PDB file of C-alpha atoms in Angstrom:
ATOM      1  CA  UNK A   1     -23.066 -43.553  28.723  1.00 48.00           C
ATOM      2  CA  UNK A   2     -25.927 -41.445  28.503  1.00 54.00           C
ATOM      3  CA  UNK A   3     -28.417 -41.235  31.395  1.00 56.00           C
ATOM      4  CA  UNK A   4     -31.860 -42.053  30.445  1.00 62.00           C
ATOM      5  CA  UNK A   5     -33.393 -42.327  33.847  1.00 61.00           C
ATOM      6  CA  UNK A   6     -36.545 -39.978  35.551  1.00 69.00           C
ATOM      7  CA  UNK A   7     -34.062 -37.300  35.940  1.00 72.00           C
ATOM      8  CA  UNK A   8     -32.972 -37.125  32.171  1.00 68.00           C
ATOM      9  CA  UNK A   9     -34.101 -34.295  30.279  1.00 72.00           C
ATOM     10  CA  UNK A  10     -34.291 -33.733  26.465  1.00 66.00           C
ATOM     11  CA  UNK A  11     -32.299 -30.703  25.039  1.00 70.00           C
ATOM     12  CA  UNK A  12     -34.164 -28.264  22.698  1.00 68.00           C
ATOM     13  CA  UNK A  13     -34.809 -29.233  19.680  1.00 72.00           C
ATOM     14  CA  UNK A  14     -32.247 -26.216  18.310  1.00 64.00           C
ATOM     15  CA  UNK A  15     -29.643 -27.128  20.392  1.00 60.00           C
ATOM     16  CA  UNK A  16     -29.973 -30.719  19.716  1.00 65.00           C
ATOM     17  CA  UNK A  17     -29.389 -29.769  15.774  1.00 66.00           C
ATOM     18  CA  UNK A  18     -26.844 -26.915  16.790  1.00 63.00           C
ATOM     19  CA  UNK A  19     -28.506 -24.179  15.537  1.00 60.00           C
ATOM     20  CA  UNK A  20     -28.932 -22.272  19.139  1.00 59.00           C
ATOM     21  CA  UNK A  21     -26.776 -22.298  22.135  1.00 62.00           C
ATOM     22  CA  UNK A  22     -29.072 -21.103  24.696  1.00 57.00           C
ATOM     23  CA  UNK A  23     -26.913 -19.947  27.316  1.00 53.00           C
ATOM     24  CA  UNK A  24     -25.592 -16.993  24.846  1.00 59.00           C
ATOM     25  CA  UNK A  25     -28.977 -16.388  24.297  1.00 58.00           C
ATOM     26  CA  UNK A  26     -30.120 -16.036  27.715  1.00 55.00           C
ATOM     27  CA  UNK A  27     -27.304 -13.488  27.921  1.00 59.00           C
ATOM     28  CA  UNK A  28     -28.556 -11.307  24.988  1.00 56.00           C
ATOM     29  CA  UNK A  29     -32.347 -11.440  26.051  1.00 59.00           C
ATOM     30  CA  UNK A  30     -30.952  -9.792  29.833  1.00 52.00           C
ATOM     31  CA  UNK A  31     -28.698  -7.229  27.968  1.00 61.00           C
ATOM     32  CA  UNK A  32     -31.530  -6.313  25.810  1.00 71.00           C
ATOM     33  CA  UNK A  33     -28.726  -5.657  23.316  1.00 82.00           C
ATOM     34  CA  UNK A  34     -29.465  -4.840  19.270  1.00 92.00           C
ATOM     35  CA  UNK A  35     -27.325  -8.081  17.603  1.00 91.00           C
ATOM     36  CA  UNK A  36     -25.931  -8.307  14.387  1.00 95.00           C
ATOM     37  CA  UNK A  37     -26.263 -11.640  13.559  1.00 93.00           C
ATOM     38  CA  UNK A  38     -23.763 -13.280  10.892  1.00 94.00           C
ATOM     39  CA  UNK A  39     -24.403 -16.683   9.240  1.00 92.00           C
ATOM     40  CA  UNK A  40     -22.354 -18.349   6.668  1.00 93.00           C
ATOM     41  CA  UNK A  41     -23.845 -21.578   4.137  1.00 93.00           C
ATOM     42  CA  UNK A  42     -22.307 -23.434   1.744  1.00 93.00           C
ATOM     43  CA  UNK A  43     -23.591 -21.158  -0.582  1.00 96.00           C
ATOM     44  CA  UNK A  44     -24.338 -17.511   0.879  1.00 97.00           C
ATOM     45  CA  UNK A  45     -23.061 -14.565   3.653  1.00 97.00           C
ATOM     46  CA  UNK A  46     -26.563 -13.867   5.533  1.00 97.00           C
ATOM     47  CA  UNK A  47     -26.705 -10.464   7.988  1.00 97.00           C
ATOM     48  CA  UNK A  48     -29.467  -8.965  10.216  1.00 97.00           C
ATOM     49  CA  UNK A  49     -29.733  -6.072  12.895  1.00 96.00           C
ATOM     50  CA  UNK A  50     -31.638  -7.789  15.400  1.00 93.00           C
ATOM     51  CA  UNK A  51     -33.511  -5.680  18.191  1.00 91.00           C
ATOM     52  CA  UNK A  52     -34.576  -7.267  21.206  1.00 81.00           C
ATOM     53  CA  UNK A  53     -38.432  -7.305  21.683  1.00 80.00           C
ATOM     54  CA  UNK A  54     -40.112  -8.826  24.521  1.00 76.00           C
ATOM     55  CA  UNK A  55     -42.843 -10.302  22.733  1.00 80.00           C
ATOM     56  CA  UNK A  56     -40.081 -11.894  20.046  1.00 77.00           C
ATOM     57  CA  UNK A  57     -36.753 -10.416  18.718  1.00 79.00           C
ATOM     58  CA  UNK A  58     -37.417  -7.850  15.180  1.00 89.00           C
ATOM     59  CA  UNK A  59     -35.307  -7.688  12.536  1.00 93.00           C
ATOM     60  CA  UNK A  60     -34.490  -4.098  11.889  1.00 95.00           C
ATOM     61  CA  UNK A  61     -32.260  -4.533   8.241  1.00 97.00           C
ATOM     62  CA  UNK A  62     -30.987  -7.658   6.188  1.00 97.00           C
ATOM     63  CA  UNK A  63     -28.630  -7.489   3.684  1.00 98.00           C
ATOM     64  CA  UNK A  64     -27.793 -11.358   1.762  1.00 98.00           C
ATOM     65  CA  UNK A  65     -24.952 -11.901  -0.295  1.00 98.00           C
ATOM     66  CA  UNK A  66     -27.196 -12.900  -3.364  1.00 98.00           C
ATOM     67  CA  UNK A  67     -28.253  -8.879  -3.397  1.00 98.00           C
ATOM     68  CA  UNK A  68     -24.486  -8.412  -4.687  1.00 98.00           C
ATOM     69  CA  UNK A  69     -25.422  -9.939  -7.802  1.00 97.00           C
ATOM     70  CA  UNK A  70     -28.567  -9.086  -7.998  1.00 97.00           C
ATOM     71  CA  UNK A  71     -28.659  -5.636  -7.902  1.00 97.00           C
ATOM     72  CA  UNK A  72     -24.813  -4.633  -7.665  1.00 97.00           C
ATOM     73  CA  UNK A  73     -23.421  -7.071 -10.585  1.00 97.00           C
ATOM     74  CA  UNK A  74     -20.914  -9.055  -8.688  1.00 98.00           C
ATOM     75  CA  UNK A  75     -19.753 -11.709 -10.497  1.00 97.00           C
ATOM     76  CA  UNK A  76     -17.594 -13.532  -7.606  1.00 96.00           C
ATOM     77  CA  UNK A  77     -18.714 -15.932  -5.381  1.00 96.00           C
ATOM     78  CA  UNK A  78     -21.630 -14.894  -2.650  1.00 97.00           C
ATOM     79  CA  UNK A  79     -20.390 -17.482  -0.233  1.00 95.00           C
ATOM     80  CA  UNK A  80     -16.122 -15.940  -0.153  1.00 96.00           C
ATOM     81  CA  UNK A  81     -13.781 -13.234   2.037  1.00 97.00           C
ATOM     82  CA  UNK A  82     -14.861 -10.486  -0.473  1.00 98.00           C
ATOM     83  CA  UNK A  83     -18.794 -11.343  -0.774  1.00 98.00           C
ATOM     84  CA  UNK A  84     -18.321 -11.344   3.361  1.00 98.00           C
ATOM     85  CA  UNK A  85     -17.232  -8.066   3.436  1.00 98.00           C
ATOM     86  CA  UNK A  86     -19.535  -6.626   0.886  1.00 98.00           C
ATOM     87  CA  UNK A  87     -22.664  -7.836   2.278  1.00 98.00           C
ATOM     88  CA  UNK A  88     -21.381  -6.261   5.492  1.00 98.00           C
ATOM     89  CA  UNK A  89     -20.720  -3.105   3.864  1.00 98.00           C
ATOM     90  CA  UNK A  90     -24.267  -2.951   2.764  1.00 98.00           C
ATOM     91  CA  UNK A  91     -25.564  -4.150   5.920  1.00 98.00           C
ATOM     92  CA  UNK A  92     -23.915  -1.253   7.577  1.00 97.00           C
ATOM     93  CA  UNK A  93     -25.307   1.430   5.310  1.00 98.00           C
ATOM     94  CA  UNK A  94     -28.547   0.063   5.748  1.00 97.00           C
ATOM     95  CA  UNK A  95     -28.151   0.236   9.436  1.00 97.00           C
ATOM     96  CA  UNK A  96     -27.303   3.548   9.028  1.00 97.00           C
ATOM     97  CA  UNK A  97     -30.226   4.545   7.110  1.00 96.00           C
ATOM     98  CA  UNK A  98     -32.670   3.291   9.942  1.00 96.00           C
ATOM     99  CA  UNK A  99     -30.720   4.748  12.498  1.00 95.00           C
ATOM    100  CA  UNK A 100     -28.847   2.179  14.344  1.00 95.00           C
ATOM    101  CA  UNK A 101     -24.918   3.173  15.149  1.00 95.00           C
ATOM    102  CA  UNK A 102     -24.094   0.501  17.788  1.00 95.00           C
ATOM    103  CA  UNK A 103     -24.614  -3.352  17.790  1.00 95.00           C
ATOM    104  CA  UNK A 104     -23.364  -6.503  19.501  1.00 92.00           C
ATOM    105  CA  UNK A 105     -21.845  -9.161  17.112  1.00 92.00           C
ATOM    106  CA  UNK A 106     -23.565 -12.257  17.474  1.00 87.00           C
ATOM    107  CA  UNK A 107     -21.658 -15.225  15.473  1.00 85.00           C
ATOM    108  CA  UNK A 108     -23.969 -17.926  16.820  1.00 77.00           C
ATOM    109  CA  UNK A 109     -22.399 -21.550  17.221  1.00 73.00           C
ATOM    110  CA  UNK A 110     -19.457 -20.190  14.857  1.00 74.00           C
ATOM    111  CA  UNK A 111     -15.552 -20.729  16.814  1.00 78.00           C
ATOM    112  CA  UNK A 112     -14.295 -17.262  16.841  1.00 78.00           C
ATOM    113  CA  UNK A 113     -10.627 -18.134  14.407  1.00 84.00           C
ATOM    114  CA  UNK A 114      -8.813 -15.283  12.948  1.00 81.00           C
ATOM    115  CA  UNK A 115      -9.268 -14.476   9.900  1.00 84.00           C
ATOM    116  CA  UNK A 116     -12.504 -16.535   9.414  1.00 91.00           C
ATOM    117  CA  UNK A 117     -15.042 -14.557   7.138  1.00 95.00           C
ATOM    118  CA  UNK A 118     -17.346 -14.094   9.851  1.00 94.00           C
ATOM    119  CA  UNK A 119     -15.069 -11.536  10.842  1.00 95.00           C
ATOM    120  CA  UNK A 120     -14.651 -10.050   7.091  1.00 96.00           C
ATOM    121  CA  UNK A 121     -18.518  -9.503   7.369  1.00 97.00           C
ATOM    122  CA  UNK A 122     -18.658  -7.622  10.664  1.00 96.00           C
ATOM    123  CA  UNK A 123     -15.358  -5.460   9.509  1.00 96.00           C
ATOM    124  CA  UNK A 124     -17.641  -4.962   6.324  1.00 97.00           C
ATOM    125  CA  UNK A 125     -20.438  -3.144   8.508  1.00 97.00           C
ATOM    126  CA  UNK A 126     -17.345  -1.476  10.749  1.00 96.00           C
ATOM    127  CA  UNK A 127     -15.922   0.351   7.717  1.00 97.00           C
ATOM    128  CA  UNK A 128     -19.278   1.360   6.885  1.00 97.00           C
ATOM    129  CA  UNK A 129     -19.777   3.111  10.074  1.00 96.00           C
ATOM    130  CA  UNK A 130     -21.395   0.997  12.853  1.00 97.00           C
ATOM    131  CA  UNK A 131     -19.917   0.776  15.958  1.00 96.00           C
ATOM    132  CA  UNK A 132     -19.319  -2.912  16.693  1.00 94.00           C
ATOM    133  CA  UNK A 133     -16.794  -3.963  20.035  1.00 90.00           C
ATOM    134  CA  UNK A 134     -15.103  -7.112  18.324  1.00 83.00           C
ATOM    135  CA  UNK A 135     -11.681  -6.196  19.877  1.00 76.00           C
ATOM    136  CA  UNK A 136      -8.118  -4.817  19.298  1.00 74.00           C
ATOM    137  CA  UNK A 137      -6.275  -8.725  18.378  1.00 74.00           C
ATOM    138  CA  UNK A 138      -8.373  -8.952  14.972  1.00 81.00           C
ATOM    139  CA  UNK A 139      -6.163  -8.029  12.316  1.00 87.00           C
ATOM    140  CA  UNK A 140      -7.447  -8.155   8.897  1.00 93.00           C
ATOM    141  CA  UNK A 141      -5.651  -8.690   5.301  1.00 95.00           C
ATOM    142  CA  UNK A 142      -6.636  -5.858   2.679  1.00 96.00           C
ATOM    143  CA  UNK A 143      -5.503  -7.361   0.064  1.00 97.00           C
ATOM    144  CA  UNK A 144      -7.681 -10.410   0.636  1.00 96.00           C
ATOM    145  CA  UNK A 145     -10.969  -8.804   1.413  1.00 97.00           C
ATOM    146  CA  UNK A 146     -10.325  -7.443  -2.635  1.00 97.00           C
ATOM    147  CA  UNK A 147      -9.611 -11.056  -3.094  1.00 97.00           C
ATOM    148  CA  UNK A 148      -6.024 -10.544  -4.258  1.00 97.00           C
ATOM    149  CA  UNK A 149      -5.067 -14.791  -2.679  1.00 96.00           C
ATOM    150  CA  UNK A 150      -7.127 -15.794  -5.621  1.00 96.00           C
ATOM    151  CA  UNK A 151      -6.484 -13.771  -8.424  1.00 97.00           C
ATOM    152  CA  UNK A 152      -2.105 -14.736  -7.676  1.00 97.00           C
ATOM    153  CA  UNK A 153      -3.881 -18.729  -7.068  1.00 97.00           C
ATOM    154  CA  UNK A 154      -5.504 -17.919 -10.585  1.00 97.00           C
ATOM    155  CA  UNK A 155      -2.673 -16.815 -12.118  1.00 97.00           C
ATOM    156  CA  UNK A 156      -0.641 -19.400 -11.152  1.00 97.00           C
ATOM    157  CA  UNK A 157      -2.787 -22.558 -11.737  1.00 97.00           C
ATOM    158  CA  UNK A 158      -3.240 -21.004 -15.286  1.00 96.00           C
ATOM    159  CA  UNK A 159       0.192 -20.810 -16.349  1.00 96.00           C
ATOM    160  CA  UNK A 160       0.599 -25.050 -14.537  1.00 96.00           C
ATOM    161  CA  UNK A 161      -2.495 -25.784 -15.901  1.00 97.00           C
ATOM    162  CA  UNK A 162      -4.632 -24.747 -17.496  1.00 96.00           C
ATOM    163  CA  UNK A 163      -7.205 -27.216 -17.584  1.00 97.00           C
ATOM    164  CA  UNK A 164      -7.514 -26.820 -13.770  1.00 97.00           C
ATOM    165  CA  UNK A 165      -7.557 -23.622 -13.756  1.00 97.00           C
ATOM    166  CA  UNK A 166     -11.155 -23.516 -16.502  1.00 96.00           C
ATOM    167  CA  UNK A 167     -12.560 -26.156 -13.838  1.00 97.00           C
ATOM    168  CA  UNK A 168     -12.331 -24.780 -10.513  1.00 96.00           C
ATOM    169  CA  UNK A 169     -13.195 -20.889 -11.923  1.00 97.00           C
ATOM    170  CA  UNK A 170     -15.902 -22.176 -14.759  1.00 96.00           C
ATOM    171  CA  UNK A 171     -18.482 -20.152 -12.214  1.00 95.00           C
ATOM    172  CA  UNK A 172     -16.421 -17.023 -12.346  1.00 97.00           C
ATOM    173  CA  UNK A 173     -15.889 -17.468 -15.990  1.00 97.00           C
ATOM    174  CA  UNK A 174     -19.595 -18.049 -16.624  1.00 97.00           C
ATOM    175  CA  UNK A 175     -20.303 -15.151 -15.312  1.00 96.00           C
ATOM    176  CA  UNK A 176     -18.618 -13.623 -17.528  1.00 96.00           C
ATOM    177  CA  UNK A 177     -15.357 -12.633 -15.220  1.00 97.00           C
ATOM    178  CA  UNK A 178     -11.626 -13.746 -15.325  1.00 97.00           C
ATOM    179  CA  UNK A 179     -10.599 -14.644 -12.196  1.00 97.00           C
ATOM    180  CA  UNK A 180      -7.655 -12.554 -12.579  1.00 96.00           C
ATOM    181  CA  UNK A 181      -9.811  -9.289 -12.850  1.00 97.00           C
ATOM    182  CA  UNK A 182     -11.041 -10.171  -9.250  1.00 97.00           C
ATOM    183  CA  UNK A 183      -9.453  -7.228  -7.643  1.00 98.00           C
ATOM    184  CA  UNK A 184     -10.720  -3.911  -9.931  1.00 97.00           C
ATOM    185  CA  UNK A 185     -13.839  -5.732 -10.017  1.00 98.00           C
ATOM    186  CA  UNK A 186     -14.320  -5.968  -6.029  1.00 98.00           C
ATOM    187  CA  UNK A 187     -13.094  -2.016  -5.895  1.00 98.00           C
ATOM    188  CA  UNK A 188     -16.010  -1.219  -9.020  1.00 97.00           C
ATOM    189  CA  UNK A 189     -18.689  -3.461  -6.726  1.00 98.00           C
ATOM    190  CA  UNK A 190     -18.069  -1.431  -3.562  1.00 98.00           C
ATOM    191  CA  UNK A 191     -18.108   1.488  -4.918  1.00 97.00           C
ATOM    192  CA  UNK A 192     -21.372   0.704  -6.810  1.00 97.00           C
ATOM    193  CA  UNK A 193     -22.950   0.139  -3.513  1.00 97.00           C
ATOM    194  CA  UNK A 194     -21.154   3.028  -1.838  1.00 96.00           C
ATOM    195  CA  UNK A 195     -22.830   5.497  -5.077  1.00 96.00           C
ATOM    196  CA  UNK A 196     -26.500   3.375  -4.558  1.00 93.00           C
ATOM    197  CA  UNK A 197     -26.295   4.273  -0.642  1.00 87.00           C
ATOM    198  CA  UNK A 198     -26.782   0.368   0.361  1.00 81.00           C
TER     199      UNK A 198
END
């Protein structure tokens, strides 16, 4: 049972709703570290170099996963393993661009699991060349940051059925991409933002 006597105290309103856990924050305000700070929706991949300020934290660079369509022509998902990585990617080049080298990950209320796409992000922004300690135990699947798990899923619910298959990829084939292309058309995206310089 939950006290609720003269000694009870009321948790922040972000930490009553989950968004902040304060004692990790308390630990980046004393390191004074630059974060880059990951968050996933239902929908979108979300990145920002955050520097510490005393008057309030600044947010140095941004990069959202909706900019991949928007300006790089991905027709994929924004919210997947590949759209992870490629926001990253262009995260990092923008970091690069404004002179940062060397952040702290900061995943927020996220559980650090292998192979999540938190991880794909902040291996997005490694490859692009920002130092970022995340440790030697990650290992991470090529052939699924190109998203090669759903072209062989897309393959094979097409040839079982192919009703299924025209439901669960009508967004990729409204778009005006097969499913099955997924792989060239990850490599022609990243290099698109590779040749635009993020």
């Amino acid at each position: 049972m939950v006290s609720l006597g003269p000694n009870y105290r009321v948790k922040f309103s972000r930490r009553r709703e989950g968004k902040t856990n304060y004692y990790k924050r308390y630990t980046y305000v004393l390191s004074k570290a630059t974060r880059l700070v990951v968050r996933l929706t239902n929908k979108y991949v979300i990145m920002q170099i955050v520097a510490f300020n005393p008057n309030g934290d600044s947010t140095v660079v941004m990069a959202h996963s909706i900019e991949l369509c928007k300006k790089y022509g991905w027709k994929g998902d924004c919210n997947n393993t590949s759209a992870a990585y490629l926001t990253g990617y262009l995260l990092g080049l923008r970091a690069k661009k404004a002179g940062i080298s060397s952040v702290v990950a900061d995943i927020g209320l996220f559980t650090p699991i292998k192979g999540s796409r938190i991880f794909y992000a902040i291996k997005g922004s490694v490859d692009a060349g920002i130092n970022i300690p995340i440790g030697d135990e990650l290992e991470f699947d090529e052939d699924r940051i190109k998203g090669k798990h759903i072209v062989n899923y897309a393959e094979k619910l097409e040839k079982e059925n192919p009703d299924k298959f025209n439901r669960i990829f009508s967004g990729y084939l409204g778009r005006g991409l097969n499913p099955k292309d997924l792989v060239s058309h990850f490599d022609e995206t990243l290099n698109k933002i590779k040749s635009m310089g993020g």
